Tab-separated table of C-alpha atoms (C1' of nucleotides) in Angstrom:
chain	number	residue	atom	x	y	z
A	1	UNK	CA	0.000	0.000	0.000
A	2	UNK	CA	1.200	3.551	-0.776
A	3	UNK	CA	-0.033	5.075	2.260
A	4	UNK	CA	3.180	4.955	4.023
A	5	UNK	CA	5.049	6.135	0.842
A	6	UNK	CA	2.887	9.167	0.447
A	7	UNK	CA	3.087	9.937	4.312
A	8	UNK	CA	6.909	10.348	4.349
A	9	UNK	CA	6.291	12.451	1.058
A	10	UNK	CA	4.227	14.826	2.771
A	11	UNK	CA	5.984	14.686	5.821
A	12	UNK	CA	9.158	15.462	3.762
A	13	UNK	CA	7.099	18.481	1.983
A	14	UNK	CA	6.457	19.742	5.625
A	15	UNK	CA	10.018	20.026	6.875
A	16	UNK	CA	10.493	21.875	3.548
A	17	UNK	CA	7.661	24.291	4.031
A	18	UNK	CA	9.335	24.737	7.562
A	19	UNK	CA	12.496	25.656	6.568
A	20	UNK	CA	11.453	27.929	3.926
A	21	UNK	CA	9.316	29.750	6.454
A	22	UNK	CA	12.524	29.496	9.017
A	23	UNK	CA	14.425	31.271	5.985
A	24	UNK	CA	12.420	34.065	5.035
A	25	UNK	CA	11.845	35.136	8.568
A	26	UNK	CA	16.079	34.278	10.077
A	27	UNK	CA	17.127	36.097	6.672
A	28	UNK	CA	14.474	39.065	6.924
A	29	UNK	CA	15.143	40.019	10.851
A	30	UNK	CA	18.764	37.593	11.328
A	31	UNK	CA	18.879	34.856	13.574
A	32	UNK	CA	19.404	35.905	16.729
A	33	UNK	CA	16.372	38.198	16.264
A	34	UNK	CA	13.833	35.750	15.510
A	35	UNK	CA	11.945	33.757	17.489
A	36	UNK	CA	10.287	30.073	16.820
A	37	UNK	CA	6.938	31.727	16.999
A	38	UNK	CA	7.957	34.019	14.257
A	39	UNK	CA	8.958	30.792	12.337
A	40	UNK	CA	5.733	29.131	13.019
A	41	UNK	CA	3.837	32.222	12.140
A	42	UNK	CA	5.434	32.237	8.999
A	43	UNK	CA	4.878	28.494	8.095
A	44	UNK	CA	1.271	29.096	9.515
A	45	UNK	CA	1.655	26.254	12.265
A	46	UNK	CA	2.051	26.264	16.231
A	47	UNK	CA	5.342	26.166	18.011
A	48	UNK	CA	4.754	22.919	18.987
A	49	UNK	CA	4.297	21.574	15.554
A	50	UNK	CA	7.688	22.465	14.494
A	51	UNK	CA	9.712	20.858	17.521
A	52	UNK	CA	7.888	17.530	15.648
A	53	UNK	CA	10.322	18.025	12.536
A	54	UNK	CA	13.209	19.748	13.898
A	55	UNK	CA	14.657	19.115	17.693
A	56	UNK	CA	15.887	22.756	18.115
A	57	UNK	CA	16.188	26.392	17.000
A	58	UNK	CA	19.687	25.973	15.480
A	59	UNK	CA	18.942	22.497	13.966
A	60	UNK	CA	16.460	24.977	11.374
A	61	UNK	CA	19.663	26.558	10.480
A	62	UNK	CA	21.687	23.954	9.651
A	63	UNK	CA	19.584	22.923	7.198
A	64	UNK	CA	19.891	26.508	5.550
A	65	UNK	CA	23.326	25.909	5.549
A	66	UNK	CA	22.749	22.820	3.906
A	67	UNK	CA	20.861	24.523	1.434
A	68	UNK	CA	23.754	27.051	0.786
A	69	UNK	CA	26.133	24.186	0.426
A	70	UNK	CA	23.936	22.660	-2.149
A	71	UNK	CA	24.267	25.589	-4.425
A	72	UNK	CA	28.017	25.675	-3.845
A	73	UNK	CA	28.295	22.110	-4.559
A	74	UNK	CA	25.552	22.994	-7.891
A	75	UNK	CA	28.546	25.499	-9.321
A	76	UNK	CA	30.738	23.444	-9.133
A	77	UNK	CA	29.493	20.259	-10.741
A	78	UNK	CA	28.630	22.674	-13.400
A	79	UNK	CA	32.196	23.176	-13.725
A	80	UNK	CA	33.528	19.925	-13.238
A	81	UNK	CA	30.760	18.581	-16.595
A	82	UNK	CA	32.974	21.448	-18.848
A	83	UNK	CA	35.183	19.411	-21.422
A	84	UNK	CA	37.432	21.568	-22.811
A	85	UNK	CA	38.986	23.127	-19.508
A	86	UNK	CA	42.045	21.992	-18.373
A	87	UNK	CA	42.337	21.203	-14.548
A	88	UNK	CA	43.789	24.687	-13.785
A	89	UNK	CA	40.864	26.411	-15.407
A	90	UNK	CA	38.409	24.432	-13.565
A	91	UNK	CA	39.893	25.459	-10.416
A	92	UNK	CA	40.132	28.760	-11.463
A	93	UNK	CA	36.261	29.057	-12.702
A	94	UNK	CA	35.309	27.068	-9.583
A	95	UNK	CA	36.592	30.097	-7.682
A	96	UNK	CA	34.716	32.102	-9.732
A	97	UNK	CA	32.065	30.403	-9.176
A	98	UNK	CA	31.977	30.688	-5.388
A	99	UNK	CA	32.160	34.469	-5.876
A	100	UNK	CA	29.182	34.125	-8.114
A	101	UNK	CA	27.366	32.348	-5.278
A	102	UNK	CA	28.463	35.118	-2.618
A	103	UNK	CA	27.054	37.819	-5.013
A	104	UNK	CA	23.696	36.080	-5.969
A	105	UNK	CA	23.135	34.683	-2.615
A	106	UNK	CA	24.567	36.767	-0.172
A	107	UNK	CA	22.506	35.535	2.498
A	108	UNK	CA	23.124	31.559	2.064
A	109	UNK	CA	26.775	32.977	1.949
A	110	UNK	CA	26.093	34.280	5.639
A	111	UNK	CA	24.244	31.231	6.660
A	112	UNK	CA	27.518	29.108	5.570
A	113	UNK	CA	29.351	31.197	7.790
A	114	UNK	CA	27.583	30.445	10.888
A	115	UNK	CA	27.421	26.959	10.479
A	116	UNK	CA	30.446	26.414	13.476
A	117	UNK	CA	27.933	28.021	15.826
A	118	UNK	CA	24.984	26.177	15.059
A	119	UNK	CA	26.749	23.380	14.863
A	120	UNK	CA	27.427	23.679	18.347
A	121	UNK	CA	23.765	24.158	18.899
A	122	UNK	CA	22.818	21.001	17.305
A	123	UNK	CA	23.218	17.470	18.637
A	124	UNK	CA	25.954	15.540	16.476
A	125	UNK	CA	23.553	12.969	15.606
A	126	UNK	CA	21.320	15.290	13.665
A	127	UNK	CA	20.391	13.223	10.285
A	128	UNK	CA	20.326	16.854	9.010
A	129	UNK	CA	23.825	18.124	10.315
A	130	UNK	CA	25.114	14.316	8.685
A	131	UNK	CA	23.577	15.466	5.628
A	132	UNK	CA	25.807	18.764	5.488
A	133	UNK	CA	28.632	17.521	6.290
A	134	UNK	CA	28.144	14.643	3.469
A	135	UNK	CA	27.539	17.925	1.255
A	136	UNK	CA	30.938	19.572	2.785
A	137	UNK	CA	32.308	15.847	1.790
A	138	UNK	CA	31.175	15.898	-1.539
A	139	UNK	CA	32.542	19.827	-2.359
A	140	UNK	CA	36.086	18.528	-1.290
A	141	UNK	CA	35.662	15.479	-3.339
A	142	UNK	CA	35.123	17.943	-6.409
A	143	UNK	CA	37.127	19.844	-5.474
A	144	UNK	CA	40.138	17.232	-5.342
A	145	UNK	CA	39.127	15.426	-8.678
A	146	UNK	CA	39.769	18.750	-10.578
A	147	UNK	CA	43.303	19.112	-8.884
A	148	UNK	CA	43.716	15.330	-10.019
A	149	UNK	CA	42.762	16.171	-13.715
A	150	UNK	CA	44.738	19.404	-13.790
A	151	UNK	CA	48.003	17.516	-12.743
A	152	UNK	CA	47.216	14.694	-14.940
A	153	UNK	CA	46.945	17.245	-18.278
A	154	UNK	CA	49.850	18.907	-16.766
A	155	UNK	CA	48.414	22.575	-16.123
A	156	UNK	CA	49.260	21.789	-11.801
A	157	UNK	CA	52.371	21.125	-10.558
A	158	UNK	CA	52.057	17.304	-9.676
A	159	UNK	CA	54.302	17.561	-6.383
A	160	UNK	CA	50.889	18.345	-4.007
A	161	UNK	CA	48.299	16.024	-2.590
A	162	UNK	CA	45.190	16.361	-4.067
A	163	UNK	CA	42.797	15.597	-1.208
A	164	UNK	CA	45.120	17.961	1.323
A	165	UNK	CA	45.069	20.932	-1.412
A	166	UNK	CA	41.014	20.450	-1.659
A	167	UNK	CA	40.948	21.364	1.632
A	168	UNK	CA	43.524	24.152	1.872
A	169	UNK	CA	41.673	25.346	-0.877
A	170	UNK	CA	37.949	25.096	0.923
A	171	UNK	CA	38.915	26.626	3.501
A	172	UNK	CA	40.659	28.979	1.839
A	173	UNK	CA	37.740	30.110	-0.454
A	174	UNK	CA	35.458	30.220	3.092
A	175	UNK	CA	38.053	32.863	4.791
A	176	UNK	CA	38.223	35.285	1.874
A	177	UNK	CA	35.261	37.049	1.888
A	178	UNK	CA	35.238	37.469	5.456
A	179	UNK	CA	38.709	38.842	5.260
A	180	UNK	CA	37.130	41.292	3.076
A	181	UNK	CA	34.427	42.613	4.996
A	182	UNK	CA	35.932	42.677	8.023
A	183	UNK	CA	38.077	45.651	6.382
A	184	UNK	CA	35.232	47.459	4.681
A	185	UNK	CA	36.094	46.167	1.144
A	186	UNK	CA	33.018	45.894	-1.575
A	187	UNK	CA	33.918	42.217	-2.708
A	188	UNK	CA	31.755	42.332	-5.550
A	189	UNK	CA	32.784	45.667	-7.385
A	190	UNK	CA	36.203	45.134	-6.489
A	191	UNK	CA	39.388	43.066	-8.373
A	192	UNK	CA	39.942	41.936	-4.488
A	193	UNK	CA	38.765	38.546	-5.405
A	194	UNK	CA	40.368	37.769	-8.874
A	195	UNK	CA	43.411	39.043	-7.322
A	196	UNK	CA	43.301	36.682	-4.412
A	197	UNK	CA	42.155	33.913	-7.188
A	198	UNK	CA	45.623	34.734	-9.479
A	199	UNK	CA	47.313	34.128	-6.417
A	200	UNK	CA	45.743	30.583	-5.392
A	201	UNK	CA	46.619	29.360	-9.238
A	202	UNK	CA	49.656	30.973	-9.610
A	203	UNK	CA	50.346	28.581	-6.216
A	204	UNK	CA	49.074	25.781	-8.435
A	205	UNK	CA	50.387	25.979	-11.915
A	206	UNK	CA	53.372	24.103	-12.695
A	207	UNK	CA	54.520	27.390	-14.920
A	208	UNK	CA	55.726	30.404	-14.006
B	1	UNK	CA	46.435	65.099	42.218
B	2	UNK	CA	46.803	61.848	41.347
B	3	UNK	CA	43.546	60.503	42.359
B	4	UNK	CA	41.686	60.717	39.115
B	5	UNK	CA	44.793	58.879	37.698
B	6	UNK	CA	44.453	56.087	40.112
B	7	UNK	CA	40.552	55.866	39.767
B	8	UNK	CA	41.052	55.244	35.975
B	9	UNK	CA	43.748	52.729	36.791
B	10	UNK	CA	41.696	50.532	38.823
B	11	UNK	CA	38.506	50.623	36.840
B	12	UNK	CA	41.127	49.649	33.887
B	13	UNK	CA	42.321	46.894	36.413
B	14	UNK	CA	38.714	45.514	37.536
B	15	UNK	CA	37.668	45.437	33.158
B	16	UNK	CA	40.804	43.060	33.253
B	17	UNK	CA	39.725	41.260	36.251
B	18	UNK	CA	36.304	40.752	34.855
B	19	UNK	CA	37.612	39.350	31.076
B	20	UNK	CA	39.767	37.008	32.879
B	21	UNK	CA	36.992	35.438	34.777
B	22	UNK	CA	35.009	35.456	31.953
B	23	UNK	CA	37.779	33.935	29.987
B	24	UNK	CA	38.079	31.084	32.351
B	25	UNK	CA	34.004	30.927	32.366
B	26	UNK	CA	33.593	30.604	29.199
B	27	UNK	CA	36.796	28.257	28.320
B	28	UNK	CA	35.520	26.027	30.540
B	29	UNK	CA	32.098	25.319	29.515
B	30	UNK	CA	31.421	27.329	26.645
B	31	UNK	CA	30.136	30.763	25.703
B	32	UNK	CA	26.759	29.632	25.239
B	33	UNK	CA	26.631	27.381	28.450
B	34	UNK	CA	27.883	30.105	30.755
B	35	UNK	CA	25.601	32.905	32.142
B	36	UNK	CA	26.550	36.284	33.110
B	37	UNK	CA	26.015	34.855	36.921
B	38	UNK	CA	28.898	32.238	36.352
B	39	UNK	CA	30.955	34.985	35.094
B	40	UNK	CA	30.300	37.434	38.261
B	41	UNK	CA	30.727	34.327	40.470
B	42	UNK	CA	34.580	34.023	39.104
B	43	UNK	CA	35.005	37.744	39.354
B	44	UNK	CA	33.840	37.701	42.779
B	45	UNK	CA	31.377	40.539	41.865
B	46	UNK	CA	27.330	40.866	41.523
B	47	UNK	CA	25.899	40.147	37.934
B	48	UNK	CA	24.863	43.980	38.235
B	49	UNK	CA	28.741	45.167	38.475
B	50	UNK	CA	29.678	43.771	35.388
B	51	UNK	CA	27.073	45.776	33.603
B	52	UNK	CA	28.788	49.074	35.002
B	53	UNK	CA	32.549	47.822	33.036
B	54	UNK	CA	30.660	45.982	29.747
B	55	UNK	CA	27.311	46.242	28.118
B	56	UNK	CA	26.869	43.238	27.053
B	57	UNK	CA	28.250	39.698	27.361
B	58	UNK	CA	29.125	39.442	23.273
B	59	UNK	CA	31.053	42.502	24.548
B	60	UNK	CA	33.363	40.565	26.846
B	61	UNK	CA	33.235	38.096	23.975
B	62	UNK	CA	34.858	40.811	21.815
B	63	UNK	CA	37.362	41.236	25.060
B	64	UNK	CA	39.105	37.592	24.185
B	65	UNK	CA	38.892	38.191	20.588
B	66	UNK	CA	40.895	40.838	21.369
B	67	UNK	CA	43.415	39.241	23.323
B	68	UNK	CA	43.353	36.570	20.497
B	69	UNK	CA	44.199	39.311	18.188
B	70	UNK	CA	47.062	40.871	20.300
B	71	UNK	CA	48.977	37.233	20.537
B	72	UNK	CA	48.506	36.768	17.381
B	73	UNK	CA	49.948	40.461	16.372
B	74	UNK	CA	52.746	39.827	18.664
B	75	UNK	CA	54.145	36.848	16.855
B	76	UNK	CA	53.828	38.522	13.528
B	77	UNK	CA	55.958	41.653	15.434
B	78	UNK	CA	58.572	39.292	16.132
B	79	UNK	CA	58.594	37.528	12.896
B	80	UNK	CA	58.689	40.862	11.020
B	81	UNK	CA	61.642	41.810	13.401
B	82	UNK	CA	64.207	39.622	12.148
B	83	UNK	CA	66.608	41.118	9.543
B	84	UNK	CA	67.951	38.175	8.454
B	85	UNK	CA	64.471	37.203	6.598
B	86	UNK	CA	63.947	38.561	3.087
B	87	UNK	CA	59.806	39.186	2.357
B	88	UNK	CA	59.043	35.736	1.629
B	89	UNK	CA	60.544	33.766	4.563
B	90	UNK	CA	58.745	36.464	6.309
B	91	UNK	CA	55.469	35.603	5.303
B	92	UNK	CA	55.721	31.519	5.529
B	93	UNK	CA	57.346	32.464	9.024
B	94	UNK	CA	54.277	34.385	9.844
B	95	UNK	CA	52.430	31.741	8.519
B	96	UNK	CA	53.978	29.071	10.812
B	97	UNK	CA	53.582	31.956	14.123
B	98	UNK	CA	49.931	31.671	13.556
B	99	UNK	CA	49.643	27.749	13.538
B	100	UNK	CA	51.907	27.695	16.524
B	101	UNK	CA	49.408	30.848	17.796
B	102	UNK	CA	46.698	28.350	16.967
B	103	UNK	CA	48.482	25.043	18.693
B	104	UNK	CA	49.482	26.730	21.623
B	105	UNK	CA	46.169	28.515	22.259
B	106	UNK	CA	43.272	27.125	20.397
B	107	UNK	CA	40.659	28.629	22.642
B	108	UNK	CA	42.154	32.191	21.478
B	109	UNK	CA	41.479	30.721	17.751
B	110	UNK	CA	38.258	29.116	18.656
B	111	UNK	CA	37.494	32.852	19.999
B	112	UNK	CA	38.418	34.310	17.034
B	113	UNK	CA	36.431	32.497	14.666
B	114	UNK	CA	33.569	33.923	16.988
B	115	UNK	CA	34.660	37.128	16.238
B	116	UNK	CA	31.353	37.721	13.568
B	117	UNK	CA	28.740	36.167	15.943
B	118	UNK	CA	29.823	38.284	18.864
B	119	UNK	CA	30.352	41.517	17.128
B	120	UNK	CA	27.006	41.253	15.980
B	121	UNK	CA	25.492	41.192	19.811
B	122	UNK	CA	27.848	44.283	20.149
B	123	UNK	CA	27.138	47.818	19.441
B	124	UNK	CA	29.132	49.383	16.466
B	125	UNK	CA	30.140	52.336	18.917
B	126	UNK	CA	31.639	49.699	21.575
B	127	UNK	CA	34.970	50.687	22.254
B	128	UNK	CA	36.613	47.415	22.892
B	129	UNK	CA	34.812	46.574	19.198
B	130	UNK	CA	37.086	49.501	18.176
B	131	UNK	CA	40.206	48.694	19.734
B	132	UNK	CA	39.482	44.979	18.158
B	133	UNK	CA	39.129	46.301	14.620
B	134	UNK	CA	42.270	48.249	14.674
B	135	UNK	CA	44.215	45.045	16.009
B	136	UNK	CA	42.978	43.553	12.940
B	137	UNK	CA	44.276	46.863	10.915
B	138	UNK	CA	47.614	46.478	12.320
B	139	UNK	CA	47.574	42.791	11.469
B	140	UNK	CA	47.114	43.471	7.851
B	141	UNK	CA	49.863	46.216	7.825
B	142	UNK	CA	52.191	44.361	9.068
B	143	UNK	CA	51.713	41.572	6.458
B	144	UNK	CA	51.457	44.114	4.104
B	145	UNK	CA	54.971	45.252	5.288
B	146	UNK	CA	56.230	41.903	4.616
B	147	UNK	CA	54.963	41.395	0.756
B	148	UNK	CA	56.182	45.333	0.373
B	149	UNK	CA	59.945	44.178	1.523
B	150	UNK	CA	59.431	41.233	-0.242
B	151	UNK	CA	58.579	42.815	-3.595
B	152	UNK	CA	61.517	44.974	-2.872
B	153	UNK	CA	64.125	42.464	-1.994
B	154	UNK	CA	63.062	40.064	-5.074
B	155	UNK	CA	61.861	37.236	-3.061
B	156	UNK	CA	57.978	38.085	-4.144
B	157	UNK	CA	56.895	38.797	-7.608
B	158	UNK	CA	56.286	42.320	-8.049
B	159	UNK	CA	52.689	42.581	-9.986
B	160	UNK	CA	50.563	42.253	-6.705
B	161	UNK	CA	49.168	44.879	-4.412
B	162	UNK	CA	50.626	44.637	-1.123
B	163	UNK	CA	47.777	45.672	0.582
B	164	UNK	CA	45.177	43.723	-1.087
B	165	UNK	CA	47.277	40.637	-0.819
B	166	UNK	CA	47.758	40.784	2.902
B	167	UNK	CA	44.044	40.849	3.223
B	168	UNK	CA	43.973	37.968	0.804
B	169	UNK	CA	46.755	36.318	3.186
B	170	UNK	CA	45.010	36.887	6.559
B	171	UNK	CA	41.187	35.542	5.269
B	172	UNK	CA	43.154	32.566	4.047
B	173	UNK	CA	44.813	31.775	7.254
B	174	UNK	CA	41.980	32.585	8.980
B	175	UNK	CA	39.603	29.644	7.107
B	176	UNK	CA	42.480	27.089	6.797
B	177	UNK	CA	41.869	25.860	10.200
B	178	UNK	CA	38.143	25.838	10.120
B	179	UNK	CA	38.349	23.412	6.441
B	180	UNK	CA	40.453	20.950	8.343
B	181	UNK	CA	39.009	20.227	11.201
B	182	UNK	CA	35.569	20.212	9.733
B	183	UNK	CA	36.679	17.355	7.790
B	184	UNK	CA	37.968	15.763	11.043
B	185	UNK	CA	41.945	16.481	9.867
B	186	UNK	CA	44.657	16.884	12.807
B	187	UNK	CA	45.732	20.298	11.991
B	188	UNK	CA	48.475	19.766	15.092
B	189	UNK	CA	50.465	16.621	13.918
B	190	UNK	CA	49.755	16.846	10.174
B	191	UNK	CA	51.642	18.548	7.721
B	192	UNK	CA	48.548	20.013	6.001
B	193	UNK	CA	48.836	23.529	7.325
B	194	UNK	CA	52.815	23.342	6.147
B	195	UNK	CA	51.803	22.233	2.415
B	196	UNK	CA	49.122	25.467	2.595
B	197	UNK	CA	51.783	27.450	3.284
B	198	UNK	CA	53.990	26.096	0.356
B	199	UNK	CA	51.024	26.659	-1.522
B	200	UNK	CA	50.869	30.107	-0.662
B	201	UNK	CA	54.450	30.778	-0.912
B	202	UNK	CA	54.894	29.333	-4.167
B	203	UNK	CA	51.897	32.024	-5.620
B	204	UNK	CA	54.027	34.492	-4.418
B	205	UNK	CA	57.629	33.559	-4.888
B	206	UNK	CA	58.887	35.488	-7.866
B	207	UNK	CA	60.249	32.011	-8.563
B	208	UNK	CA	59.777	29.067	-9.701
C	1	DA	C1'	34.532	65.792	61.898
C	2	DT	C1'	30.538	66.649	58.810
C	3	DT	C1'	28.179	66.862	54.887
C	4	DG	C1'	27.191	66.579	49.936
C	5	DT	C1'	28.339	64.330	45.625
C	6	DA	C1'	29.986	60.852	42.618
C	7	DT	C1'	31.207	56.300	41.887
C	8	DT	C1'	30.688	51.458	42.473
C	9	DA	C1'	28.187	47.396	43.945
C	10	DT	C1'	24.031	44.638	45.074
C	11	DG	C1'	20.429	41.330	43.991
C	12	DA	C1'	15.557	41.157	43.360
C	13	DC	C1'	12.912	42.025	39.423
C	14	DT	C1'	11.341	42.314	34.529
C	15	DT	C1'	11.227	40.526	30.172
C	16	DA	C1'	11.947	37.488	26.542
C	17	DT	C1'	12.059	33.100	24.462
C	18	DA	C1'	13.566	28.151	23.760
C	19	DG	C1'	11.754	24.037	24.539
C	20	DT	C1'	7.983	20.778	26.865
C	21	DC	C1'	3.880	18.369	27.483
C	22	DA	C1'	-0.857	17.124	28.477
C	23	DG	C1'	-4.558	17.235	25.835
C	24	DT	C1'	-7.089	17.582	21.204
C	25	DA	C1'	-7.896	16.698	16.377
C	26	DT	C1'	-7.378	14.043	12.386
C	27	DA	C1'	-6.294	10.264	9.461
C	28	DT	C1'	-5.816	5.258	8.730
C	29	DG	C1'	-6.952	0.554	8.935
C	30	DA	C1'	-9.423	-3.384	10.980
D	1	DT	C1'	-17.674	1.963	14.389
D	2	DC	C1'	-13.896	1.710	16.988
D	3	DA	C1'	-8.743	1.560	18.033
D	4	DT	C1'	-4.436	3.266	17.117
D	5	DA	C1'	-1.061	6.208	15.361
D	6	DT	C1'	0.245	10.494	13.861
D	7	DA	C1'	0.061	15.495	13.703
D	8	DC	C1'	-0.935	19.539	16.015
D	9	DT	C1'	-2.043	23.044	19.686
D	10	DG	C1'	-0.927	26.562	22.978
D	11	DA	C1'	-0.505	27.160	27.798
D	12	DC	C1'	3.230	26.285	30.718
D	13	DT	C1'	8.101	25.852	32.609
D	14	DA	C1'	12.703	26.992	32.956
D	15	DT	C1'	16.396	29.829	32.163
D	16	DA	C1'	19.100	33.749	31.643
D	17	DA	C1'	20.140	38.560	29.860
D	18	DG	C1'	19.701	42.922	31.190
D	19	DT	C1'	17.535	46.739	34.522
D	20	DC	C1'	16.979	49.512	38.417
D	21	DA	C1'	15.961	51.165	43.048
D	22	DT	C1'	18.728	50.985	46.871
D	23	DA	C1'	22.881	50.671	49.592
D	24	DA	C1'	27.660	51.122	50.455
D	25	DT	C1'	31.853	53.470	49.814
D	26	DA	C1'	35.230	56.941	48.542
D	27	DC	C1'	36.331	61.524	48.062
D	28	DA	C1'	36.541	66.668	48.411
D	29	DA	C1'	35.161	70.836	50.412
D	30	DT	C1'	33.732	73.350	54.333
DNA sequence: ATTGTATTATGACTTATAGTCAGTATATGA
DNA sequence: TCATATACTGACTATAAGTCATAATACAAT
């Protein structure tokens, strides 16, 4: 019988509709500002309801994260599926790609960089905090394959570790923008980022 | 007379009094798991005092970043000290300071990463915000000293801008950390933050 | 010494909100 | 029609940040 089938459907749809209404109102008034009964306004149910999806305030904003790291991971598979770049170029227009993210999405940029506090908020068994890190996983994974290509066509040095030089490079890409900010400079209108992008690939090539 | 003197003194002496024993406080158990109670308990004061030296607890918060900051700026003082470096040794030196910053004291790093959650909680007009934010200002001049004498002794190539590069360098060093341990990496024992470095160095080595 | 003023400290109180839970409503299946 | 499971409600509890009237103390001037 599909009873059972459709009831994990809808009950799927509901966390959805939960989250969206969790996102309009953390991203209209920030987190710290809004309460659960603003959330449950919003997704037009009672407090209660929503402690029968999610276990707590800051597991709601993991799954934003998650959300943010999907369209990070989406830009770069988009990347990855490009032929005719060499592994170099990938890397290069994957970091172009992130910057594209932080410009579109500003605010799933934000969310991305709060994840270490609601993480903290947010038992470890969480199904959805597994499900971002699998995401995180998956980004590095990408991430490393292109640095594998790019020394195997012979546009990056091979004397680096793929995997280790995902990471750096994650990381790296997470600390920018921050950087940025924290000293007043417009990231988007500004060369700040290609600059900072030259210097991450001129670390990579194996030319001068 | 010298009592006004003295009365400025020891108010400067009880704020220090207070951000240790919130230090400790919050060290210990976390800055979410410690009320402003706990932290007048340590400082042998009333909850009310502490709300005559801060004016909020993200503001003591803001204290340790602070202090973070200041070790951190210390070690890059000393590093930029020694003549016997050209501008490239300089930076991977500074570079290793701040792992050893972040070995030694990883609650100062941990604090530090807080830095965007607390100033948040914080008015802009806080003066310990302030005196934070020009830390940070120092902190990029001084690696912007280093890429300047670097450019100028030959070690770095000579088409970057200093100043946007040392911004580039401290947002980078600044998310290494948080990539590796997210993906469960020893930062400590490994040699990943060394081969970050390299990576770094070799975009900016005028070298190949 | 005494008195007035300013500073510092107290802790009970107010307020806000995350999370709970006993009870209600609704859907499903026998 | 009834029994059970699931979803939902909203009043309630617990906790903690921040306030404020009051008290204590230090100081300077008379």
């Amino acid at each position: 019988m599909g009873t059972a089938e459709r009831r994990s459907r809808e009950r799927k749809q509901r966390e959805e509709q939960i989250v969206n209404a969790a996102e309009k109102v953390f991203f209209e008034r920030g987190f710290d500002n809004s309460t659960m009964d603003d959330v449950a306004g919003a997704a037009e149910l009672s407090k209660g309801a929503l402690y029968t999806y999610f276990k707590t305030k800051n597991e709601l904003c993991i799954c934003i994260v998650s959300r943010a790291l999907a369209l990070v991971l989406t830009g770069f598979e988009k990347v990855s599926a490009d032929k005719r770049m060499n592994g170099l170029k990938m890397i290069q227009a994957a970091g172009r790609s992130f910057q594209h993210f932080y410009c579109t999405h500003p605010k799933y940029y934000c969310a991305l960089l709060s994840y270490r506090h609601h993480r903290g908020g947010c038992g470890a068994e969480s199904r959805f905090l597994q499900h971002t890190l699998e995401e995180n996983d998956q980004i590095n994974e990408l991430l490393a394959s292109m640095l594998r290509k790019g020394m195997a066509d012979g546009s990056i040095r091979d004397n680096i570790d793929a995997g280790k030089t995902a990471l750096t490079l994650w990381g790296e890409l997470g600390g920018l923008i921050p950087g940025f900010i924290l000293n007043g400079e417009d990231v988007a209108g500004q060369d700040l980022f290609e600059q900072a992008l030259d210097l991450i690939c001129c670390g990579l090539s194996s030319k001068k």
